[in-house]
Amino acid sequence: MATCPKCGKKLRLYHWRPECPACGVNMIYFASNERLLAESEKTEIEHAKFQPKVDRAKAAFFGSPWAIARIVLTVLPWACLMLPLGRLVNQEYVLSFNAVNVYQYLSGQGFGNVFSSAIKGDRLSLAAALLLVSAAMVLVCLICSVMSLGKHGKSRNLILNLIQTGSAVGAAVCFSLADIRAALPDYSSDDLRWGGFVYIGLLAALLVYNLYLAKRGLPVKKTVCYIGGIPSDEYFQYVEEGMSELEIRKKMVEALTKMQDEVRAKAAEAEEKARAEKAEWK
């Protein structure tokens, strides 16, 4: 049930007027300035707490040459999937294949059937499934790199890179050990091609590079936020020290007054400079 913000009288449904029936104050406009100030401070505090996350995301994705190099190294393995990853040998011809051919094989056999066969131990299906997982992890690693400077960002990146590299290595091993004649009777043998080794090498390089960045760190350009004219770091320090709201408000007034004086001084300086230039033209 609503109450009067001034005297605390409980209001009934028939108290429809904006004036309190007990003290007569207009409840809509009562302490409106204080409420607006409190809402403004609340908004600035929320912004000051959220801004560091934005700064870390920018630094992790494109904030420095080190971060940009990681993005390039993360995406580059996708291009390598277009290289010859392996080949199947027939008595009449040799078929080189890449990720496109693997996808056609998966879609032709049915993704559910391939994964089911992989679980049952079919090495060729397992190789195709692991390669698909490794390729999908490229996108996952790219998205998660934005959060790499978060609380668990470093460990998350390393785990994802290990899954990605391990899946690629597992796909290569399973393909090498697969019984091609049983799975594909038209072919007699198979072997890995240089594209597969390049793909695994790039994934390993990304893993090593993330280990290096985890130790070195990335520079974060901090955006200064203000709460009532006070830098957010100072404001939160005042709150932790137990400073009263009245004392904090006094510091806000001093900071805002100083900022206003600086703006007026710059405006006066610009106006004086304009007058001097105008006098020179005359």
Coordinates of C-alpha atoms in Angstrom, one line a residue, residues 29-30 39 43 48 54 87 96 102 106 115 120 136 145 172 175 196 201 222 225 231 250 260 263 267:
Y29 CA 6.6 17.0 -6.8
F30 CA 7.7 16.4 -3.2
E39 CA 18.4 8.7 -10.2
T43 CA 22.7 5.9 -13.7
A48 CA 30.9 3.5 -14.3
V54 CA 33.5 -2.4 -22.5
R87 CA 43.5 -37.8 -50.4
S96 CA 42.2 -34.8 -53.0
V102 CA 34.1 -33.4 -45.9
L106 CA 28.6 -35.5 -43.8
F115 CA 27.9 -39.0 -35.4
K120 CA 30.1 -46.8 -32.4
A136 CA 33.2 -25.0 -35.4
S145 CA 38.3 -13.8 -27.5
A172 CA 44.1 -36.7 -38.5
F175 CA 41.7 -40.8 -40.7
G196 CA 46.1 -30.9 -42.8
G201 CA 50.3 -26.2 -37.1
K222 CA 40.7 2.9 -19.4
C225 CA 33.8 8.0 -15.9
P231 CA 36.0 10.5 -11.1
K250 CA 29.8 18.7 -1.1
Q260 CA 32.0 24.9 -14.9
V263 CA 34.4 25.7 -19.4
A267 CA 34.9 30.0 -23.7

